[in-house]
Amino acid sequence: MFTNLTHNKIAVIGAGNVGSTTAYALMISGIASEIVLIDIDKDKAMGEAMDLNHGTAFVKPVIVKHGDYSDCQEASIIIITAGANQKPGETRLDLLGRNIKIYKDIIPNTIKYNDKAIYIIVTNPVDILTYVTWKMSGLPVSRVIGSGTVLDTSRFRYLISQQCGIAARNVHAYIIGEHGDTEVPIWSLSNIVGIGIDEYCLNYCRNCDRKINKEEIFFKVKNAAYEIIEKKGATYYAVGLAIRRIVEGILRDENSIMTVSSVMQGYYGVHGIALSLPSVINRKGVSAVLELPLTQQEQQAFYNSGERLKKLLMDAGGI
């Protein structure tokens, strides 16, 4: 495990929209001292590194370069965004077979050079690929982290904030389970300054006619990526910021709580797949997974989410 806080090297595998935007977000944050872009298209990685380097006069000192798998050595964090792109009308799970095949090449080649880093998985379907990475790499559960529902949770808070007329950072609400169609909104624990969402809307909300439209909000959260992909071809800005936030939590040893995806070890009866739950993030990776006081309906939905992903992985031939 790397503990050198003065040299935070980060390798990003995949220099497409998400990978390059993540590198840009990391560069602006000042959290990384070195960023390496790795891609099967070496010219693309080189071009992105050149473009980023031309802005280094405007940010904290950072080395940005392109490389290959051997350049993962000494990285504290390895972020994997490589994979087939999601096309309009295609679900994240439609990508499964193609991206498992890609990961069967990436993971052994990366682990060969670095089995001490924390791995952050971003490629979709992220929960299954987080599990695949853990299984193939032999790494501890704590050091294989999926971006999970960190972005979904941000979308959830944003949409609630818009309806309630409150800044998103003051909304406390979570999406758990799959990053995808079976994700679960935790309305039972959602609150603003400790006041339950329903009570807040009844007494204080000026924008929602004293009742929040939960069905509409969740529909927009769950289908946000499909809508964005239909309109502009891909999503990358918000997910790049989400990954930057996870990286900050790790490198700053924050003990921050985020809804990242990790391999389940019996939470609400789920084993053998990765799903998102609020988790404590620090220099060790995932140091604790929190079981919330969910309603029976929410627990069942979470369990069903895991069972669906396990079946899909089995139908795809497993790993």
mmCIF file of C-alpha atoms in Angstrom:
data_model
loop_
_atom_site.group_PDB
_atom_site.id
_atom_site.type_symbol
_atom_site.label_atom_id
_atom_site.label_comp_id
_atom_site.label_asym_id
_atom_site.label_seq_id
_atom_site.Cartn_x
_atom_site.Cartn_y
_atom_site.Cartn_z
ATOM 1 C CA MET A 1 0.000 0.000 0.000
ATOM 2 C CA PHE A 2 1.407 3.380 -0.999
ATOM 3 C CA THR A 3 1.565 5.938 1.797
ATOM 4 C CA ASN A 4 3.675 8.651 0.192
ATOM 5 C CA LEU A 5 1.336 11.647 0.374
ATOM 6 C CA THR A 6 3.756 13.963 -1.439
ATOM 7 C CA HIS A 7 3.827 11.979 -4.693
ATOM 8 C CA ASN A 8 0.316 11.117 -5.769
ATOM 9 C CA LYS A 9 0.702 9.375 -9.102
ATOM 10 C CA ILE A 10 -2.519 8.393 -10.828
ATOM 11 C CA ALA A 11 -2.801 6.186 -13.909
ATOM 12 C CA VAL A 12 -5.896 6.518 -16.100
ATOM 13 C CA ILE A 13 -6.475 3.589 -18.439
ATOM 14 C CA GLY A 14 -8.681 4.737 -21.283
ATOM 15 C CA ALA A 15 -8.232 8.166 -22.868
ATOM 16 C CA GLY A 16 -11.712 8.529 -24.302
ATOM 17 C CA ASN A 17 -14.268 11.097 -23.175
ATOM 18 C CA VAL A 18 -14.498 9.862 -19.592
ATOM 19 C CA GLY A 19 -10.788 9.159 -19.130
ATOM 20 C CA SER A 20 -9.586 12.475 -20.553
ATOM 21 C CA THR A 21 -12.247 14.459 -18.678
ATOM 22 C CA THR A 22 -11.266 12.676 -15.464
ATOM 23 C CA ALA A 23 -7.618 13.579 -16.073
ATOM 24 C CA TYR A 24 -8.665 17.195 -16.655
ATOM 25 C CA ALA A 25 -10.698 17.260 -13.413
ATOM 26 C CA LEU A 26 -7.796 15.745 -11.479
ATOM 27 C CA MET A 27 -5.371 18.246 -12.977
ATOM 28 C CA ILE A 28 -7.548 21.216 -11.997
ATOM 29 C CA SER A 29 -8.079 19.848 -8.464
ATOM 30 C CA GLY A 30 -4.331 19.902 -7.766
ATOM 31 C CA ILE A 31 -4.604 16.555 -5.949
ATOM 32 C CA ALA A 32 -2.296 14.641 -8.333
ATOM 33 C CA SER A 33 1.425 15.191 -8.756
ATOM 34 C CA GLU A 34 1.571 12.911 -11.810
ATOM 35 C CA ILE A 35 -1.100 11.720 -14.238
ATOM 36 C CA VAL A 36 -0.448 9.005 -16.823
ATOM 37 C CA LEU A 37 -2.874 8.386 -19.682
ATOM 38 C CA ILE A 38 -2.851 4.890 -21.166
ATOM 39 C CA ASP A 39 -4.885 3.838 -24.188
ATOM 40 C CA ILE A 40 -4.778 1.233 -26.915
ATOM 41 C CA ASP A 41 -4.828 4.236 -29.276
ATOM 42 C CA LYS A 42 -1.432 5.643 -28.333
ATOM 43 C CA ASP A 43 -1.850 8.749 -30.496
ATOM 44 C CA LYS A 44 -5.093 9.606 -28.711
ATOM 45 C CA ALA A 45 -3.413 9.291 -25.313
ATOM 46 C CA MET A 46 -0.457 11.355 -26.534
ATOM 47 C CA GLY A 47 -2.729 14.065 -27.917
ATOM 48 C CA GLU A 48 -4.738 14.309 -24.697
ATOM 49 C CA ALA A 49 -1.551 14.513 -22.625
ATOM 50 C CA MET A 50 -0.185 17.257 -24.891
ATOM 51 C CA ASP A 51 -3.399 19.251 -24.624
ATOM 52 C CA LEU A 52 -3.435 18.973 -20.825
ATOM 53 C CA ASN A 53 0.241 19.868 -20.544
ATOM 54 C CA HIS A 54 -0.368 23.134 -22.377
ATOM 55 C CA GLY A 55 -2.448 24.243 -19.385
ATOM 56 C CA THR A 56 0.026 23.358 -16.646
ATOM 57 C CA ALA A 57 0.998 27.023 -16.212
ATOM 58 C CA PHE A 58 -2.498 27.628 -14.800
ATOM 59 C CA VAL A 59 -2.635 24.877 -12.155
ATOM 60 C CA LYS A 60 -0.554 23.434 -9.334
ATOM 61 C CA PRO A 61 2.603 21.631 -10.515
ATOM 62 C CA VAL A 62 1.726 18.314 -12.140
ATOM 63 C CA ILE A 63 3.382 15.932 -14.605
ATOM 64 C CA VAL A 64 1.032 14.738 -17.349
ATOM 65 C CA LYS A 65 2.177 12.100 -19.810
ATOM 66 C CA HIS A 66 1.022 9.168 -21.906
ATOM 67 C CA GLY A 67 2.380 5.676 -21.473
ATOM 68 C CA ASP A 68 1.685 1.963 -21.412
ATOM 69 C CA TYR A 69 0.896 -0.600 -18.716
ATOM 70 C CA SER A 70 4.432 -0.478 -17.328
ATOM 71 C CA ASP A 71 3.786 3.180 -16.411
ATOM 72 C CA CYS A 72 1.254 2.006 -13.813
ATOM 73 C CA GLN A 73 4.214 1.259 -11.543
ATOM 74 C CA GLU A 74 4.207 3.337 -8.339
ATOM 75 C CA ALA A 75 0.743 4.739 -9.016
ATOM 76 C CA SER A 76 -1.288 5.176 -5.840
ATOM 77 C CA ILE A 77 -4.535 4.901 -7.788
ATOM 78 C CA ILE A 78 -5.325 3.252 -11.112
ATOM 79 C CA ILE A 79 -8.550 4.416 -12.763
ATOM 80 C CA ILE A 80 -9.991 2.223 -15.505
ATOM 81 C CA THR A 81 -12.390 3.909 -17.923
ATOM 82 C CA ALA A 82 -11.498 1.845 -21.018
ATOM 83 C CA GLY A 83 -14.194 -0.123 -22.748
ATOM 84 C CA ALA A 84 -16.830 -0.130 -25.442
ATOM 85 C CA ASN A 85 -19.042 2.962 -25.554
ATOM 86 C CA GLN A 86 -22.729 2.901 -24.728
ATOM 87 C CA LYS A 87 -24.746 3.705 -27.853
ATOM 88 C CA PRO A 88 -28.126 5.458 -28.074
ATOM 89 C CA GLY A 89 -30.866 3.016 -27.081
ATOM 90 C CA GLU A 90 -28.363 0.634 -25.492
ATOM 91 C CA THR A 91 -28.375 -0.163 -21.765
ATOM 92 C CA ARG A 92 -25.233 -0.322 -19.641
ATOM 93 C CA LEU A 93 -25.756 -4.061 -19.357
ATOM 94 C CA ASP A 94 -25.794 -4.487 -23.140
ATOM 95 C CA LEU A 95 -22.082 -3.673 -22.933
ATOM 96 C CA LEU A 96 -21.381 -6.592 -20.625
ATOM 97 C CA GLY A 97 -19.900 -9.215 -22.922
ATOM 98 C CA ARG A 98 -17.714 -6.777 -24.842
ATOM 99 C CA ASN A 99 -16.297 -5.120 -21.767
ATOM 100 C CA ILE A 100 -15.610 -8.306 -19.818
ATOM 101 C CA LYS A 101 -13.475 -9.381 -22.774
ATOM 102 C CA ILE A 102 -11.612 -6.056 -22.695
ATOM 103 C CA TYR A 103 -11.048 -6.369 -18.931
ATOM 104 C CA LYS A 104 -9.599 -9.849 -19.346
ATOM 105 C CA ASP A 105 -6.783 -8.119 -21.215
ATOM 106 C CA ILE A 106 -6.472 -4.994 -19.042
ATOM 107 C CA ILE A 107 -6.453 -6.447 -15.528
ATOM 108 C CA PRO A 108 -3.631 -9.037 -15.882
ATOM 109 C CA ASN A 109 -1.469 -6.509 -17.728
ATOM 110 C CA THR A 110 -2.034 -3.866 -15.071
ATOM 111 C CA ILE A 111 -1.636 -6.123 -12.029
ATOM 112 C CA LYS A 112 1.664 -7.366 -13.454
ATOM 113 C CA TYR A 113 3.105 -3.910 -12.850
ATOM 114 C CA ASN A 114 1.121 -2.750 -9.819
ATOM 115 C CA ASP A 115 -0.697 -4.849 -7.244
ATOM 116 C CA LYS A 116 -0.388 -2.248 -4.483
ATOM 117 C CA ALA A 117 -2.609 0.511 -5.872
ATOM 118 C CA ILE A 118 -6.266 1.191 -5.249
ATOM 119 C CA TYR A 119 -8.225 0.409 -8.412
ATOM 120 C CA ILE A 120 -11.207 2.580 -9.357
ATOM 121 C CA ILE A 121 -13.488 1.021 -11.967
ATOM 122 C CA VAL A 122 -15.625 3.319 -14.101
ATOM 123 C CA THR A 123 -16.408 1.287 -17.238
ATOM 124 C CA ASN A 124 -20.015 0.131 -17.543
ATOM 125 C CA PRO A 125 -21.657 -2.021 -16.385
ATOM 126 C CA VAL A 126 -19.555 -0.789 -13.486
ATOM 127 C CA ASP A 127 -20.833 -3.097 -10.731
ATOM 128 C CA ILE A 128 -20.208 -6.291 -12.669
ATOM 129 C CA LEU A 129 -16.814 -5.054 -13.865
ATOM 130 C CA THR A 130 -15.870 -4.108 -10.301
ATOM 131 C CA TYR A 131 -16.590 -7.700 -9.286
ATOM 132 C CA VAL A 132 -14.715 -9.023 -12.352
ATOM 133 C CA THR A 133 -11.691 -6.865 -11.480
ATOM 134 C CA TRP A 134 -11.666 -8.081 -7.876
ATOM 135 C CA LYS A 135 -11.990 -11.707 -8.967
ATOM 136 C CA MET A 136 -9.281 -11.508 -11.631
ATOM 137 C CA SER A 137 -6.830 -9.346 -9.698
ATOM 138 C CA GLY A 138 -6.715 -11.129 -6.341
ATOM 139 C CA LEU A 139 -6.741 -7.722 -4.626
ATOM 140 C CA PRO A 140 -8.456 -7.140 -1.277
ATOM 141 C CA VAL A 141 -12.088 -6.033 -1.504
ATOM 142 C CA SER A 142 -11.145 -2.685 0.018
ATOM 143 C CA ARG A 143 -8.858 -1.801 -2.907
ATOM 144 C CA VAL A 144 -11.261 -2.438 -5.798
ATOM 145 C CA ILE A 145 -13.781 0.381 -5.945
ATOM 146 C CA GLY A 146 -16.448 1.029 -8.537
ATOM 147 C CA SER A 147 -17.678 4.555 -9.195
ATOM 148 C CA GLY A 148 -21.054 2.997 -8.491
ATOM 149 C CA THR A 149 -23.937 5.322 -7.662
ATOM 150 C CA VAL A 150 -21.806 8.318 -6.674
ATOM 151 C CA LEU A 151 -23.041 10.091 -9.811
ATOM 152 C CA ASP A 152 -26.622 8.813 -9.424
ATOM 153 C CA THR A 153 -26.647 10.134 -5.861
ATOM 154 C CA SER A 154 -25.458 13.528 -7.106
ATOM 155 C CA ARG A 155 -28.204 13.554 -9.752
ATOM 156 C CA PHE A 156 -30.735 12.578 -7.072
ATOM 157 C CA ARG A 157 -29.660 15.414 -4.774
ATOM 158 C CA TYR A 158 -29.634 17.908 -7.641
ATOM 159 C CA LEU A 159 -33.175 17.068 -8.742
ATOM 160 C CA ILE A 160 -34.499 17.178 -5.170
ATOM 161 C CA SER A 161 -32.738 20.504 -4.672
ATOM 162 C CA GLN A 162 -34.350 21.926 -7.805
ATOM 163 C CA GLN A 163 -37.821 20.935 -6.668
ATOM 164 C CA CYS A 164 -37.275 22.137 -3.099
ATOM 165 C CA GLY A 165 -35.392 25.329 -3.919
ATOM 166 C CA ILE A 166 -32.381 24.372 -1.777
ATOM 167 C CA ALA A 167 -28.690 24.043 -2.672
ATOM 168 C CA ALA A 168 -27.833 20.453 -3.668
ATOM 169 C CA ARG A 169 -25.107 20.215 -1.025
ATOM 170 C CA ASN A 170 -27.766 20.633 1.696
ATOM 171 C CA VAL A 171 -29.775 17.656 0.459
ATOM 172 C CA HIS A 172 -28.901 14.338 2.119
ATOM 173 C CA ALA A 173 -30.171 11.498 -0.040
ATOM 174 C CA TYR A 174 -28.738 8.325 -1.535
ATOM 175 C CA ILE A 175 -29.141 5.985 -4.471
ATOM 176 C CA ILE A 176 -27.892 2.464 -3.695
ATOM 177 C CA GLY A 177 -27.655 -0.865 -5.509
ATOM 178 C CA GLU A 178 -26.811 -1.112 -9.192
ATOM 179 C CA HIS A 179 -25.596 1.853 -11.205
ATOM 180 C CA GLY A 180 -28.378 1.259 -13.676
ATOM 181 C CA ASP A 181 -31.964 0.229 -14.118
ATOM 182 C CA THR A 182 -32.406 -1.580 -10.763
ATOM 183 C CA GLU A 183 -30.876 1.169 -8.619
ATOM 184 C CA VAL A 184 -32.751 2.004 -5.425
ATOM 185 C CA PRO A 185 -33.687 5.500 -4.159
ATOM 186 C CA ILE A 186 -33.646 5.696 -0.367
ATOM 187 C CA TRP A 187 -36.568 8.022 0.211
ATOM 188 C CA SER A 188 -37.069 6.787 3.763
ATOM 189 C CA LEU A 189 -33.816 8.429 4.935
ATOM 190 C CA SER A 190 -33.725 11.433 2.578
ATOM 191 C CA ASN A 191 -33.668 14.731 4.423
ATOM 192 C CA ILE A 192 -32.831 18.426 4.363
ATOM 193 C CA VAL A 193 -31.076 19.641 7.535
ATOM 194 C CA GLY A 194 -32.409 16.574 9.315
ATOM 195 C CA ILE A 195 -36.012 17.175 8.259
ATOM 196 C CA GLY A 196 -37.520 14.363 6.188
ATOM 197 C CA ILE A 197 -38.197 15.286 2.564
ATOM 198 C CA ASP A 198 -41.986 14.932 2.862
ATOM 199 C CA GLU A 199 -42.113 17.060 6.005
ATOM 200 C CA TYR A 200 -39.783 19.660 4.515
ATOM 201 C CA CYS A 201 -41.910 19.993 1.394
ATOM 202 C CA LEU A 202 -45.103 20.214 3.424
ATOM 203 C CA ASN A 203 -43.810 23.038 5.617
ATOM 204 C CA TYR A 204 -41.101 24.901 3.714
ATOM 205 C CA CYS A 205 -41.034 24.109 0.006
ATOM 206 C CA ARG A 206 -41.989 26.939 -2.370
ATOM 207 C CA ASN A 207 -41.479 25.039 -5.639
ATOM 208 C CA CYS A 208 -43.230 21.692 -5.198
ATOM 209 C CA ASP A 209 -46.808 22.532 -4.114
ATOM 210 C CA ARG A 210 -46.119 21.066 -0.652
ATOM 211 C CA LYS A 211 -45.544 17.568 -2.069
ATOM 212 C CA ILE A 212 -42.406 16.297 -3.795
ATOM 213 C CA ASN A 213 -42.881 14.339 -7.019
ATOM 214 C CA LYS A 214 -40.835 11.267 -6.116
ATOM 215 C CA GLU A 215 -41.757 9.232 -9.180
ATOM 216 C CA GLU A 216 -40.696 11.970 -11.581
ATOM 217 C CA ILE A 217 -37.422 12.618 -9.771
ATOM 218 C CA PHE A 218 -36.407 8.970 -9.681
ATOM 219 C CA PHE A 219 -37.387 8.476 -13.327
ATOM 220 C CA LYS A 220 -35.102 11.366 -14.294
ATOM 221 C CA VAL A 221 -32.243 10.018 -12.163
ATOM 222 C CA LYS A 222 -32.474 6.512 -13.576
ATOM 223 C CA ASN A 223 -32.792 7.651 -17.181
ATOM 224 C CA ALA A 224 -30.423 10.633 -17.112
ATOM 225 C CA ALA A 225 -27.600 8.880 -18.952
ATOM 226 C CA TYR A 226 -29.915 7.610 -21.683
ATOM 227 C CA GLU A 227 -31.248 11.124 -22.271
ATOM 228 C CA ILE A 228 -27.785 12.704 -22.352
ATOM 229 C CA ILE A 229 -26.425 10.011 -24.688
ATOM 230 C CA GLU A 230 -29.373 10.543 -27.016
ATOM 231 C CA LYS A 231 -28.766 14.293 -27.078
ATOM 232 C CA LYS A 232 -24.937 14.540 -27.151
ATOM 233 C CA GLY A 233 -23.592 11.014 -27.582
ATOM 234 C CA ALA A 234 -21.911 10.431 -24.217
ATOM 235 C CA THR A 235 -21.773 11.480 -20.567
ATOM 236 C CA TYR A 236 -18.433 12.566 -19.120
ATOM 237 C CA TYR A 237 -18.365 15.906 -17.257
ATOM 238 C CA ALA A 238 -20.297 14.880 -14.143
ATOM 239 C CA VAL A 239 -18.733 11.413 -13.959
ATOM 240 C CA GLY A 240 -15.273 12.993 -14.270
ATOM 241 C CA LEU A 241 -16.086 15.173 -11.264
ATOM 242 C CA ALA A 242 -17.448 12.166 -9.374
ATOM 243 C CA ILE A 243 -14.218 10.229 -9.929
ATOM 244 C CA ARG A 244 -12.168 13.241 -8.872
ATOM 245 C CA ARG A 245 -14.202 13.343 -5.653
ATOM 246 C CA ILE A 246 -13.504 9.663 -4.939
ATOM 247 C CA VAL A 247 -9.781 10.210 -5.589
ATOM 248 C CA GLU A 248 -9.743 13.190 -3.216
ATOM 249 C CA GLY A 249 -11.386 11.135 -0.498
ATOM 250 C CA ILE A 250 -8.701 8.480 -0.862
ATOM 251 C CA LEU A 251 -5.589 10.624 -1.189
ATOM 252 C CA ARG A 252 -6.617 13.070 1.538
ATOM 253 C CA ASP A 253 -7.478 10.167 3.851
ATOM 254 C CA GLU A 254 -10.796 11.900 4.490
ATOM 255 C CA ASN A 255 -12.995 9.138 5.904
ATOM 256 C CA SER A 256 -15.696 10.604 3.668
ATOM 257 C CA ILE A 257 -18.874 8.675 2.962
ATOM 258 C CA MET A 258 -19.704 7.994 -0.693
ATOM 259 C CA THR A 259 -21.960 5.515 -2.464
ATOM 260 C CA VAL A 260 -19.179 3.643 -4.232
ATOM 261 C CA SER A 261 -19.533 0.089 -5.462
ATOM 262 C CA SER A 262 -17.616 -2.748 -3.808
ATOM 263 C CA VAL A 263 -17.913 -6.522 -3.571
ATOM 264 C CA MET A 264 -20.754 -7.370 -1.202
ATOM 265 C CA GLN A 265 -20.039 -9.550 1.810
ATOM 266 C CA GLY A 266 -23.517 -10.353 3.033
ATOM 267 C CA TYR A 267 -24.987 -6.849 3.266
ATOM 268 C CA TYR A 268 -28.782 -7.312 3.242
ATOM 269 C CA GLY A 269 -28.109 -10.907 2.203
ATOM 270 C CA VAL A 270 -26.128 -10.053 -0.955
ATOM 271 C CA HIS A 271 -22.978 -12.017 -1.852
ATOM 272 C CA GLY A 272 -20.991 -12.582 -5.028
ATOM 273 C CA ILE A 273 -21.454 -9.260 -6.805
ATOM 274 C CA ALA A 274 -20.520 -5.605 -6.334
ATOM 275 C CA LEU A 275 -23.175 -3.016 -5.489
ATOM 276 C CA SER A 276 -23.219 0.484 -4.058
ATOM 277 C CA LEU A 277 -23.831 1.340 -0.426
ATOM 278 C CA PRO A 278 -22.645 4.380 1.553
ATOM 279 C CA SER A 279 -19.014 3.556 2.327
ATOM 280 C CA VAL A 280 -16.209 5.177 4.309
ATOM 281 C CA ILE A 281 -13.422 6.169 1.903
ATOM 282 C CA ASN A 282 -9.856 6.851 2.992
ATOM 283 C CA ARG A 283 -6.247 6.005 2.140
ATOM 284 C CA LYS A 284 -7.037 2.305 2.532
ATOM 285 C CA GLY A 285 -9.823 2.469 -0.043
ATOM 286 C CA VAL A 286 -13.164 1.271 1.287
ATOM 287 C CA SER A 287 -12.573 1.007 5.019
ATOM 288 C CA ALA A 288 -16.206 0.342 5.981
ATOM 289 C CA VAL A 289 -19.534 -0.323 4.287
ATOM 290 C CA LEU A 290 -22.562 1.067 6.088
ATOM 291 C CA GLU A 291 -25.817 -0.856 6.428
ATOM 292 C CA LEU A 292 -28.622 1.668 6.617
ATOM 293 C CA PRO A 293 -31.907 1.225 8.519
ATOM 294 C CA LEU A 294 -33.804 0.613 5.294
ATOM 295 C CA THR A 295 -37.472 -0.244 4.945
ATOM 296 C CA GLN A 296 -38.315 -3.840 4.031
ATOM 297 C CA GLN A 297 -39.235 -2.684 0.536
ATOM 298 C CA GLU A 298 -35.879 -0.928 0.077
ATOM 299 C CA GLN A 299 -33.956 -3.946 1.393
ATOM 300 C CA GLN A 300 -35.798 -6.240 -1.008
ATOM 301 C CA ALA A 301 -35.147 -3.913 -3.935
ATOM 302 C CA PHE A 302 -31.439 -3.855 -3.069
ATOM 303 C CA TYR A 303 -31.347 -7.654 -2.844
ATOM 304 C CA ASN A 304 -33.186 -7.967 -6.174
ATOM 305 C CA SER A 305 -30.658 -5.604 -7.759
ATOM 306 C CA GLY A 306 -27.806 -7.889 -6.744
ATOM 307 C CA GLU A 307 -29.575 -11.056 -7.872
ATOM 308 C CA ARG A 308 -30.268 -9.549 -11.297
ATOM 309 C CA LEU A 309 -26.625 -8.632 -11.830
ATOM 310 C CA LYS A 310 -25.447 -12.070 -10.691
ATOM 311 C CA LYS A 311 -27.777 -13.709 -13.201
ATOM 312 C CA LEU A 312 -26.578 -11.447 -16.004
ATOM 313 C CA LEU A 313 -22.967 -12.248 -15.214
ATOM 314 C CA MET A 314 -23.774 -15.974 -15.193
ATOM 315 C CA ASP A 315 -25.686 -15.688 -18.481
ATOM 316 C CA ALA A 316 -22.643 -13.950 -19.981
ATOM 317 C CA GLY A 317 -20.525 -16.977 -19.079
ATOM 318 C CA GLY A 318 -19.114 -15.639 -15.808
ATOM 319 C CA ILE A 319 -15.417 -15.047 -15.566
#
